[in-house]
Coordinates of C-alpha atoms in Angstrom, one line a residue:
Chain D
M8 CA -19.5 -19.6 3.2
V9 CA -18.1 -16.4 1.8
I10 CA -14.6 -17.0 3.3
K11 CA -13.1 -20.4 3.5
V12 CA -9.6 -20.7 4.9
K13 CA -8.1 -24.2 5.0
N14 CA -4.8 -25.3 6.5
L15 CA -3.2 -22.0 5.6
R16 CA 0.5 -21.8 6.2
K17 CA 3.1 -19.1 5.9
E18 CA 6.7 -19.1 7.1
F19 CA 9.2 -16.2 7.3
N20 CA 12.9 -17.2 7.8
G21 CA 12.0 -20.4 9.6
T22 CA 9.3 -18.9 11.8
H23 CA 5.7 -20.1 11.3
A24 CA 3.8 -16.9 11.0
V25 CA 0.7 -18.9 10.1
D26 CA 0.7 -22.5 10.9
G27 CA -2.1 -24.5 9.4
I28 CA -5.1 -22.4 10.3
S29 CA -8.6 -23.1 9.1
F30 CA -11.9 -21.1 9.5
E31 CA -15.0 -20.1 7.6
V32 CA -17.0 -17.0 7.6
K33 CA -20.6 -16.8 6.6
Q34 CA -22.1 -14.0 4.4
G35 CA -22.9 -10.9 6.4
E36 CA -21.0 -12.2 9.4
V37 CA -18.5 -10.2 11.4
F38 CA -15.7 -12.4 12.3
G39 CA -12.9 -11.4 14.7
L40 CA -9.3 -12.5 14.7
L41 CA -7.8 -12.0 18.1
G42 CA -4.3 -12.6 19.2
P43 CA -1.2 -11.2 20.8
N44 CA 1.6 -9.5 18.7
G45 CA 3.1 -11.9 16.2
A46 CA 0.1 -14.3 16.4
G47 CA -0.4 -14.2 12.6
K48 CA -3.4 -12.0 12.4
T49 CA -2.0 -9.5 9.8
T50 CA -0.3 -12.2 7.9
T51 CA -3.7 -14.0 7.6
V52 CA -5.4 -10.9 6.4
K53 CA -2.6 -10.1 3.9
I54 CA -3.0 -13.6 2.4
M55 CA -6.7 -13.3 2.2
A56 CA -6.3 -9.9 0.5
T57 CA -3.9 -11.3 -2.0
M58 CA -1.1 -9.2 -0.7
L59 CA 1.0 -12.2 0.3
L60 CA 1.3 -15.7 -1.2
P61 CA 0.8 -18.6 1.2
D62 CA 3.3 -21.4 1.5
G63 CA 0.5 -24.0 1.8
G64 CA -3.2 -24.4 2.2
T65 CA -6.0 -22.5 0.5
A66 CA -8.1 -19.4 1.0
E67 CA -11.2 -18.8 -1.0
I68 CA -12.9 -15.4 -0.9
G69 CA -16.3 -15.1 -2.4
G70 CA -15.6 -18.4 -4.2
Y71 CA -12.3 -17.2 -5.7
D72 CA -9.0 -18.8 -4.8
V73 CA -6.6 -16.0 -3.6
V74 CA -3.7 -17.6 -5.5
K75 CA -5.4 -18.5 -8.7
H76 CA -7.7 -15.5 -9.1
P77 CA -6.2 -12.6 -7.1
Q78 CA -7.7 -9.9 -9.3
K79 CA -11.2 -11.3 -8.8
V80 CA -10.6 -11.3 -5.1
R81 CA -9.4 -7.7 -5.1
G82 CA -12.6 -6.8 -6.9
I83 CA -14.7 -7.8 -3.9
V84 CA -12.4 -7.1 -1.0
D85 CA -11.0 -4.0 0.6
V86 CA -8.6 -3.7 3.5
I87 CA -8.6 -1.0 6.1
T88 CA -5.6 -0.6 8.4
A89 CA -4.6 2.1 10.9
R90 CA -1.6 2.7 8.7
D91 CA -3.4 3.5 5.5
K92 CA -2.3 6.8 3.9
F93 CA -3.4 9.5 1.5
Y94 CA -1.5 12.0 -0.5
R95 CA -0.5 14.6 2.0
R96 CA -0.2 17.5 -0.4
L97 CA -3.7 17.0 -1.9
N98 CA -6.9 18.0 -0.1
A99 CA -9.6 15.4 0.8
Y100 CA -11.7 16.2 -2.3
Q101 CA -8.6 15.7 -4.6
N102 CA -7.6 12.5 -2.8
M103 CA -11.1 11.1 -3.0
S104 CA -11.6 12.1 -6.6
F105 CA -8.4 10.2 -7.5
F106 CA -9.4 7.0 -5.6
S107 CA -13.0 7.1 -6.8
R108 CA -11.8 7.3 -10.5
L109 CA -9.7 4.2 -9.8
Y110 CA -12.7 2.5 -8.4
G111 CA -15.0 3.7 -11.2
V112 CA -17.4 5.5 -8.8
D113 CA -19.0 8.6 -10.3
D114 CA -21.2 9.9 -7.4
W115 CA -18.3 9.9 -4.9
K116 CA -18.8 13.5 -3.8
D117 CA -22.3 13.0 -2.4
K118 CA -21.2 9.7 -0.8
M119 CA -18.2 11.3 0.7
E120 CA -20.1 14.2 2.3
N121 CA -22.8 11.8 3.5
Y122 CA -20.6 9.2 5.1
G123 CA -18.0 11.8 6.3
G124 CA -20.7 13.9 7.9
R125 CA -21.9 10.9 9.9
L126 CA -18.3 10.4 11.2
G127 CA -18.1 14.1 12.2
L128 CA -16.2 15.4 9.2
E129 CA -17.3 18.9 8.1
K130 CA -17.3 20.2 4.5
E131 CA -14.5 22.7 5.4
D132 CA -12.4 19.7 6.3
Y133 CA -12.4 18.4 2.8
Q134 CA -10.7 21.6 1.6
K135 CA -7.7 20.9 3.9
R136 CA -4.7 19.1 2.8
L137 CA -4.4 15.6 4.2
G138 CA -1.0 16.6 5.7
D139 CA -3.0 18.9 8.1
Y140 CA -5.4 16.1 9.2
S141 CA -5.1 14.5 12.6
T142 CA -4.8 10.7 12.8
G143 CA -8.5 10.4 13.7
M144 CA -9.7 12.5 10.8
R145 CA -7.5 10.6 8.4
Q146 CA -8.8 7.3 9.6
K147 CA -12.4 8.5 9.3
L148 CA -11.6 9.5 5.7
N149 CA -10.1 6.1 5.2
L150 CA -13.3 4.5 6.2
V151 CA -15.2 6.9 3.9
R152 CA -12.9 5.8 1.1
N153 CA -13.8 2.2 1.6
L154 CA -17.5 3.0 1.9
I155 CA -17.3 4.8 -1.5
R156 CA -15.7 1.8 -3.0
N157 CA -18.3 -0.4 -1.3
T158 CA -16.9 -3.9 -1.5
P159 CA -19.0 -6.7 -0.1
I160 CA -16.1 -8.1 1.9
L161 CA -14.1 -6.0 4.2
F162 CA -10.9 -6.8 6.2
L163 CA -10.3 -4.4 9.1
D164 CA -6.8 -4.9 10.4
E165 CA -6.7 -3.0 13.8
P166 CA -8.5 0.0 12.2
T167 CA -8.8 2.0 15.4
L168 CA -5.1 1.9 16.4
G169 CA -4.1 5.4 17.3
L170 CA -7.6 6.8 17.6
D171 CA -8.7 8.5 20.8
P172 CA -11.6 6.7 22.7
V173 CA -14.3 9.1 21.4
S174 CA -13.2 8.8 17.7
S175 CA -12.8 5.1 18.2
R176 CA -16.4 4.8 19.5
K177 CA -17.8 6.8 16.7
F178 CA -15.8 4.7 14.2
R179 CA -17.2 1.5 15.7
G180 CA -20.7 3.0 15.7
L181 CA -20.6 3.7 12.0
L182 CA -19.0 0.4 11.3
K183 CA -21.8 -1.4 13.2
E184 CA -24.5 0.6 11.4
I185 CA -22.9 -0.2 8.0
M186 CA -22.5 -3.9 8.8
D187 CA -26.1 -4.1 9.9
R188 CA -27.5 -2.2 6.9
E189 CA -25.3 -3.5 4.1
E190 CA -24.7 -7.1 5.2
K191 CA -21.0 -6.8 4.6
T192 CA -18.9 -9.7 5.5
V193 CA -16.2 -8.5 7.8
V194 CA -13.0 -10.0 9.2
F195 CA -11.9 -7.8 12.1
T196 CA -8.5 -8.0 13.8
S197 CA -7.8 -6.1 17.0
H198 CA -5.9 -6.1 20.2
N199 CA -8.9 -4.3 21.7
M200 CA -11.1 -6.9 23.4
Y201 CA -14.0 -4.5 23.9
E202 CA -14.1 -3.8 20.1
V203 CA -14.1 -7.4 19.3
E204 CA -16.7 -8.2 21.9
E205 CA -18.9 -5.3 20.7
L206 CA -18.6 -5.9 16.9
C207 CA -17.9 -9.6 16.3
E208 CA -20.4 -12.4 16.1
R209 CA -17.7 -15.0 16.3
I210 CA -14.0 -14.8 17.1
A211 CA -11.0 -17.0 16.6
I212 CA -8.1 -16.7 19.0
L213 CA -4.7 -17.0 17.3
N214 CA -1.5 -17.7 19.1
R215 CA 1.9 -18.4 17.5
G216 CA 0.3 -18.8 14.0
R217 CA -2.4 -21.3 15.1
I218 CA -6.1 -20.9 15.9
T219 CA -6.5 -22.2 19.4
S220 CA -10.2 -21.4 19.8
V221 CA -13.2 -20.4 17.7
G222 CA -16.6 -19.4 19.0
E223 CA -19.0 -16.7 20.0
P224 CA -17.5 -14.2 22.4
G225 CA -19.9 -15.2 25.2
A226 CA -19.3 -18.9 24.7
L227 CA -15.6 -18.3 24.4
K228 CA -15.5 -16.5 27.8
K229 CA -17.4 -19.3 29.5
R230 CA -15.3 -22.0 27.8
I231 CA -11.9 -20.5 28.4
F232 CA -12.7 -18.9 31.8
P233 CA -15.5 -20.9 33.4
K234 CA -14.3 -19.7 36.8
R235 CA -16.1 -17.1 38.8
L236 CA -14.2 -14.2 40.3
V237 CA -14.8 -12.7 43.7
E238 CA -13.2 -9.3 44.3
F239 CA -13.0 -7.3 47.6
R240 CA -11.0 -4.7 49.4
Y241 CA -8.9 -6.1 52.2
M242 CA -7.6 -3.7 54.9
E243 CA -4.8 -5.9 56.2
D244 CA -1.3 -6.5 54.7
G245 CA -0.6 -9.8 53.0
L246 CA -3.1 -12.3 51.5
P247 CA -6.1 -13.4 53.5
D248 CA -6.1 -16.9 54.8
I249 CA -8.9 -18.6 52.8
D250 CA -8.5 -22.3 52.2
D251 CA -10.9 -24.2 50.0
P252 CA -10.5 -26.8 47.2
A253 CA -12.8 -24.7 45.0
I254 CA -10.3 -21.8 45.0
D255 CA -8.0 -21.8 41.9
K256 CA -6.0 -18.7 42.6
I257 CA -5.8 -15.7 44.8
E258 CA -4.3 -12.4 43.5
K259 CA -3.5 -9.1 45.2
E260 CA -3.4 -5.7 43.6
G261 CA -3.0 -2.9 46.0
R262 CA -5.7 -3.3 48.6
Y263 CA -7.8 -5.4 46.2
I264 CA -7.9 -9.2 46.4
R265 CA -9.2 -11.4 43.6
V266 CA -10.3 -14.9 44.3
Y267 CA -10.7 -17.1 41.3
L268 CA -13.0 -20.1 41.8
E269 CA -12.5 -23.4 40.0
D270 CA -16.0 -24.4 40.8
G271 CA -18.7 -21.7 40.6
R272 CA -21.2 -23.9 42.4
R273 CA -19.4 -23.3 45.7
L274 CA -19.6 -19.5 45.3
H275 CA -21.9 -19.0 48.4
D276 CA -19.6 -21.1 50.6
I277 CA -16.6 -19.1 49.5
I278 CA -18.3 -15.7 50.1
E279 CA -19.2 -16.8 53.6
K280 CA -15.6 -17.8 54.3
I281 CA -14.4 -14.4 52.9
M282 CA -16.9 -12.5 55.1
S283 CA -15.7 -14.4 58.1
I284 CA -12.2 -13.0 57.7
G285 CA -13.3 -9.5 58.6
R286 CA -11.8 -6.1 57.6
I287 CA -13.1 -6.4 54.1
T288 CA -15.2 -4.0 52.0
D289 CA -16.5 -3.6 48.5
L290 CA -17.1 -7.3 47.9
S291 CA -18.4 -8.1 44.4
V292 CA -18.8 -11.2 42.2
K293 CA -17.6 -10.6 38.6
E294 CA -18.0 -12.2 35.3
P295 CA -14.7 -12.5 33.5
T296 CA -14.2 -10.0 30.6
L297 CA -13.1 -11.2 27.2
E298 CA -9.8 -9.6 27.9
E299 CA -9.3 -11.7 31.0
A300 CA -10.4 -14.8 29.2
F301 CA -8.0 -14.0 26.3
I302 CA -5.0 -13.3 28.6
R303 CA -5.7 -16.4 30.6
H304 CA -6.1 -18.5 27.4
T305 CA -2.9 -17.2 25.9
E306 CA -1.0 -17.9 29.2
D307 CA -2.4 -21.4 29.3
E308 CA -1.5 -21.9 25.6
E309 CA 2.1 -20.9 26.3
R310 CA 2.3 -23.2 29.3
S311 CA 0.8 -26.3 27.8
D312 CA 1.1 -26.0 24.1
E313 CA -2.3 -27.5 23.8
K314 CA -3.9 -28.7 20.6
V315 CA -6.8 -26.8 19.0
T316 CA -10.0 -26.6 20.9
A317 CA -13.1 -25.7 18.9
W318 CA -16.6 -25.3 19.9
I319 CA -19.7 -23.2 19.2
Chain L
M30 CA -11.2 -4.0 -18.2
D31 CA -12.4 -1.9 -21.2
I32 CA -10.6 1.0 -22.8
K33 CA -12.9 3.6 -21.2
G34 CA -12.0 2.2 -17.8
Y35 CA -8.3 2.3 -18.6
F36 CA -8.5 5.9 -19.7
S37 CA -10.4 6.8 -16.5
I38 CA -7.6 5.4 -14.5
L39 CA -5.0 7.0 -16.7
W40 CA -6.8 10.4 -16.3
A41 CA -6.9 9.9 -12.5
F42 CA -3.1 9.5 -12.5
V43 CA -2.5 12.5 -14.8
V44 CA -4.7 14.8 -12.7
R45 CA -3.3 13.6 -9.4
D46 CA 0.3 14.0 -10.6
W47 CA -0.2 17.5 -11.9
Q48 CA -2.1 18.5 -8.7
R49 CA 0.8 17.2 -6.7
R50 CA 3.3 19.0 -8.8
W51 CA 1.3 22.2 -8.5
S52 CA 1.2 21.8 -4.7
Y53 CA 4.9 22.4 -4.6
K54 CA 5.0 25.8 -6.3
L55 CA 8.7 26.3 -6.3
N56 CA 9.4 22.8 -7.5
F57 CA 6.8 23.4 -10.3
I58 CA 8.6 26.5 -11.5
A59 CA 12.0 24.6 -11.3
M60 CA 10.5 21.8 -13.3
L61 CA 9.6 24.3 -16.0
L62 CA 12.9 26.2 -15.9
Y63 CA 15.3 23.2 -15.6
P64 CA 15.0 22.0 -19.3
I65 CA 15.4 25.6 -20.5
V66 CA 18.5 26.1 -18.5
W67 CA 19.8 22.7 -19.7
V68 CA 19.2 23.4 -23.4
S69 CA 20.7 26.9 -23.0
V70 CA 23.9 25.7 -21.4
F71 CA 24.5 23.1 -24.0
G72 CA 23.3 25.4 -26.8
V73 CA 25.9 28.0 -25.9
L74 CA 28.6 25.3 -25.5
G75 CA 27.8 23.9 -28.9
R76 CA 27.7 27.3 -30.5
T77 CA 31.1 28.2 -28.9
I78 CA 32.6 25.0 -30.4
D79 CA 31.0 25.8 -33.8
D80 CA 32.4 29.3 -33.7
A81 CA 35.9 27.9 -32.9
G82 CA 35.8 25.8 -36.1
G83 CA 33.4 23.0 -35.2
T84 CA 33.9 19.3 -35.1
G85 CA 32.8 18.3 -38.5
V86 CA 29.5 16.9 -37.2
P87 CA 26.7 17.3 -39.9
G88 CA 24.4 20.2 -39.1
G89 CA 26.9 21.7 -36.6
F90 CA 27.8 20.8 -33.0
S91 CA 25.2 23.1 -31.4
T92 CA 22.5 21.2 -33.3
F93 CA 24.1 17.9 -32.4
M94 CA 24.2 18.8 -28.7
V95 CA 20.7 20.4 -28.4
T96 CA 19.2 17.4 -30.2
G97 CA 21.0 15.0 -27.9
I98 CA 19.8 16.9 -24.8
I99 CA 16.2 17.1 -25.9
T100 CA 16.0 13.4 -26.8
W101 CA 17.9 12.4 -23.6
R102 CA 15.5 14.4 -21.4
F103 CA 12.5 13.0 -23.3
I104 CA 13.4 9.3 -22.9
R105 CA 14.8 9.7 -19.4
V106 CA 11.3 10.1 -17.9
G107 CA 10.2 6.8 -19.5
F108 CA 13.2 5.1 -18.0
F109 CA 12.7 6.2 -14.4
D110 CA 9.1 7.4 -13.9
S111 CA 7.5 4.0 -13.2
S112 CA 10.1 2.9 -10.7
W113 CA 10.2 6.3 -8.9
S114 CA 6.4 6.3 -8.7
I115 CA 6.2 2.8 -7.1
R116 CA 9.0 3.6 -4.7
W117 CA 7.2 6.8 -3.8
E118 CA 3.9 5.2 -3.3
Q119 CA 5.5 2.5 -1.1
H120 CA 7.3 5.2 0.9
I121 CA 4.3 7.3 1.6
G122 CA 2.0 4.3 2.2
T123 CA -0.5 4.6 -0.6
F124 CA 0.8 1.6 -2.6
K125 CA -1.6 -0.8 -0.9
N126 CA -4.6 1.2 -2.2
I127 CA -3.2 1.2 -5.7
Y128 CA -2.5 -2.5 -5.5
M129 CA -6.0 -3.4 -4.1
L130 CA -7.6 -2.5 -7.4
P131 CA -9.2 -5.3 -9.3
N132 CA -6.7 -4.9 -12.2
H133 CA -3.2 -6.2 -12.8
L134 CA -0.5 -4.0 -11.3
M135 CA 0.5 -3.2 -14.9
V136 CA -2.5 -0.9 -15.3
P137 CA -1.5 1.6 -12.6
I138 CA 2.2 1.3 -13.5
S139 CA 1.6 2.0 -17.2
A140 CA -0.8 4.8 -16.3
T141 CA 2.0 6.3 -14.2
A142 CA 4.4 6.0 -17.1
L143 CA 1.9 7.7 -19.4
S144 CA 1.3 10.4 -16.8
G145 CA 5.1 11.0 -16.9
F146 CA 4.9 11.2 -20.7
T147 CA 2.9 14.5 -20.3
V148 CA 5.9 16.0 -18.4
S149 CA 8.2 14.7 -21.2
M150 CA 6.0 16.4 -23.8
L151 CA 5.9 19.7 -21.9
N152 CA 9.7 19.7 -21.4
F153 CA 10.2 18.7 -25.0
V154 CA 8.1 21.7 -26.3
E155 CA 9.9 24.1 -24.0
M156 CA 13.3 22.9 -25.1
W157 CA 12.3 22.9 -28.8
L158 CA 11.0 26.5 -28.5
V159 CA 14.2 27.7 -26.8
A160 CA 16.4 25.9 -29.4
E161 CA 14.4 27.5 -32.2
L162 CA 13.8 31.0 -30.8
V163 CA 16.9 31.6 -28.7
F164 CA 19.6 29.7 -30.6
G165 CA 18.1 29.7 -34.1
I166 CA 18.6 25.9 -34.3
S167 CA 15.9 24.7 -36.6
L168 CA 15.1 21.1 -35.6
N169 CA 12.7 20.6 -38.5
L170 CA 10.5 18.3 -36.5
T171 CA 8.4 16.2 -38.9
L172 CA 5.7 13.8 -38.0
P173 CA 7.9 10.8 -38.7
S174 CA 10.7 12.1 -36.6
F175 CA 8.3 12.9 -33.7
L176 CA 6.9 9.4 -34.0
F177 CA 10.4 8.0 -33.9
L178 CA 11.0 10.0 -30.7
V179 CA 7.9 8.5 -29.2
L180 CA 9.2 5.0 -30.3
A181 CA 12.4 5.8 -28.5
W182 CA 10.4 6.6 -25.4
L183 CA 8.5 3.3 -25.7
S184 CA 11.8 1.4 -26.1
V185 CA 12.9 2.5 -22.6
I186 CA 9.5 2.1 -21.0
G187 CA 10.2 -1.7 -20.8
F188 CA 13.3 -1.0 -18.9
G189 CA 11.3 1.3 -16.7
F190 CA 8.9 -1.5 -15.9
A191 CA 11.8 -3.8 -15.1
I192 CA 13.3 -1.3 -12.7
A193 CA 9.8 -0.8 -11.2
G194 CA 9.7 -4.5 -10.5
I195 CA 13.2 -4.6 -9.0
A196 CA 12.3 -1.4 -6.9
I197 CA 9.5 -3.3 -5.2
L198 CA 12.0 -5.8 -3.9
Y199 CA 15.0 -3.6 -3.4
K200 CA 13.9 -0.2 -2.3
E201 CA 17.1 1.8 -3.1
I202 CA 17.8 0.2 -6.4
Q203 CA 17.2 3.4 -8.4
A204 CA 20.6 4.7 -7.3
V205 CA 22.3 1.8 -9.2
F206 CA 20.1 2.4 -12.3
T207 CA 20.7 6.1 -12.1
V208 CA 24.5 5.4 -12.5
I209 CA 23.8 2.9 -15.3
F210 CA 21.5 5.3 -17.1
F211 CA 23.9 8.2 -16.9
S212 CA 26.7 6.0 -18.2
F213 CA 24.5 5.8 -21.3
Q214 CA 25.3 9.4 -21.8
F215 CA 28.9 8.3 -22.4
F216 CA 28.1 5.4 -24.6
C217 CA 25.1 6.6 -26.7
G218 CA 26.3 9.8 -28.1
V219 CA 24.4 12.4 -26.2
F220 CA 27.2 15.0 -26.0
F221 CA 29.6 13.7 -28.5
P222 CA 29.5 11.3 -31.5
V223 CA 29.8 7.6 -30.8
D224 CA 32.7 7.6 -33.3
A225 CA 34.7 9.6 -30.9
L226 CA 34.7 6.7 -28.4
P227 CA 37.4 4.0 -28.2
R228 CA 36.5 1.1 -30.4
S229 CA 35.8 -1.3 -27.5
A230 CA 33.3 1.2 -26.1
Q231 CA 31.6 1.5 -29.4
Y232 CA 30.6 -2.2 -29.2
V233 CA 28.7 -1.4 -26.0
S234 CA 27.1 1.6 -27.7
R235 CA 25.7 -0.7 -30.4
V236 CA 23.7 -2.9 -27.9
I237 CA 22.0 0.1 -26.3
P238 CA 18.8 1.2 -28.1
I239 CA 19.2 4.8 -27.0
T240 CA 22.2 5.0 -29.5
Y241 CA 19.9 4.2 -32.4
A242 CA 17.2 6.6 -31.0
L243 CA 19.6 9.5 -30.9
N244 CA 21.1 8.7 -34.3
G245 CA 17.7 8.4 -35.9
I246 CA 16.4 11.6 -34.5
R247 CA 19.5 13.5 -35.4
Y248 CA 19.4 12.2 -39.0
S249 CA 15.7 13.0 -39.3
I250 CA 16.5 16.6 -38.2
T251 CA 19.6 17.2 -40.2
H252 CA 19.0 15.1 -43.3
G253 CA 15.2 14.8 -43.3
Y254 CA 15.0 11.0 -43.1
I255 CA 15.6 8.2 -40.6
P256 CA 18.3 5.6 -41.4
T257 CA 16.9 2.2 -42.2
T258 CA 19.1 0.5 -39.5
D259 CA 17.6 2.8 -36.8
L260 CA 14.1 2.2 -38.2
I261 CA 14.5 -1.5 -37.9
V262 CA 16.4 -1.6 -34.6
M263 CA 14.2 0.7 -32.6
P264 CA 10.9 -1.2 -32.8
I265 CA 12.7 -4.5 -32.2
A266 CA 14.6 -3.1 -29.3
G267 CA 11.4 -1.6 -28.0
L268 CA 9.6 -5.0 -28.2
I269 CA 12.5 -6.8 -26.6
G270 CA 12.8 -4.1 -23.9
L271 CA 9.0 -4.3 -23.2
A272 CA 9.1 -8.1 -23.0
I273 CA 12.0 -8.0 -20.6
G274 CA 10.3 -5.4 -18.6
L275 CA 7.0 -7.2 -18.3
V276 CA 8.7 -10.6 -17.4
T277 CA 11.0 -8.9 -14.9
L278 CA 8.1 -7.0 -13.3
Q279 CA 6.0 -10.2 -13.1
L280 CA 8.8 -12.2 -11.5
C281 CA 9.6 -9.5 -9.0
L282 CA 6.0 -9.1 -8.2
K283 CA 5.7 -12.9 -7.5
K284 CA 8.8 -12.8 -5.3
A285 CA 7.6 -9.7 -3.4
L286 CA 4.2 -11.5 -2.8
K287 CA 6.1 -14.5 -1.6
E288 CA 8.4 -12.6 0.7
G289 CA 5.9 -10.1 2.0
K290 CA 7.7 -7.2 0.5
L291 CA 4.9 -5.8 -1.7
E292 CA 3.6 -3.5 1.0
R293 CA 5.0 -2.9 4.4
Y294 CA 2.0 -1.8 6.4

């Protein structure tokens, strides 16, 4: 295991930002940390990146303890956030020349043009001052900066925050390519479920400083949200009168009705009942998205304050 | 980390800082003119006092003032550059990238201080030339007196590191240190001899290394040698200052890491 986090704890002014979390990440794995605001994702990343001291527990990165050997950890780790900055008065070449000297990389210019080109940055862009860059361009250059440094372990803390959908997709595409090619070990935090689902091999759901679930995205969806969902358009006012013990919940949004089934095996019976109501169109059976699973899970957590559930 | 690696980092900071200064053209010109204006104002003031009968200061009051101003300007950068630089990096959001290097934070901080030294040197040469060419004040700068000047700079670097550490925790602390540092003008004999101060204030003067730095440099210029007391006090003060600076920086860094104040991203 390249990353071993055991019973990690961090408290700020009496609030448990991280409350005894444990997880492991294999070499070359892309691991996602998913959670609502204040769940402890950034705090966890900061501790793993040696930017914050834990109150308890341990975190080992590449075999080095983050408290005992922080410099060794920083030698193999880099962090990318959406809030990373450059020197606004310097152009991209000047900025990259500075950081490359710090990293001890000589052939930075070729790498910069190569990686930047694949992200859609043109050579003329490099002559511009960073103050004239858009958020998207700056974030692309931020990724290029990390690629030039080329650390084996990468922490991505909501890296696409503020990017438009097209830039975000390009960014993810390059990330995926790099992860596949260079076997980087990545810890990825995001609010964006699609990103997590697309990029991560395993994810941990954090809520109120605790990991409540760990698993593969697909398994996670099934585990958290084993229910099936039937959606249809209902032309009458109010909720349709469908009564069946297999139905967990019925929701209405505009003309659309969502029927959540507790037991997927009774799907056909329920569909027959719905069809018998009449004045319905556009009926479809849906798989829950990770987003729905996540929201449902977080709501459940807040209601029941359950203990940790872990599975593969 | 080897020496070559350190020099590469140092060079990176020097290049970056000069590129940044050059990007603000008017500020760059002001940076060059400011010391010339300063030395001119105090050169004229000193000469006026000399013409009016002087103050009995060896070498004349204009020499006394110009030497004080040049030394003051030189060591001031050492005192403030590290802390301003850290504060600035935190403010613009680049501190994280500096911190994430596989080196101790002392490496970039000391590189920043040395980068600031290049500004000190440029200002020093400007002021020295104006003093010589415009006011005819011969500063007789010898190698020992120059080395003593560098020693004076080193003696305040430690305090610079300490302020840098405190600045990580308390963002606006420079304002307090600016007041403290400028009070040294009063105690250390920048514009007037320490003997002119009330006796109680002179006790304060004696515990500030800048007093010895100014005295030693003035002596080396006017008498051609550095008094033994200053020669002994300065290296000791420098070492103590450096030790205090490093310990303070280390403690502040640990506290910042504990409280999450190192980098606010």
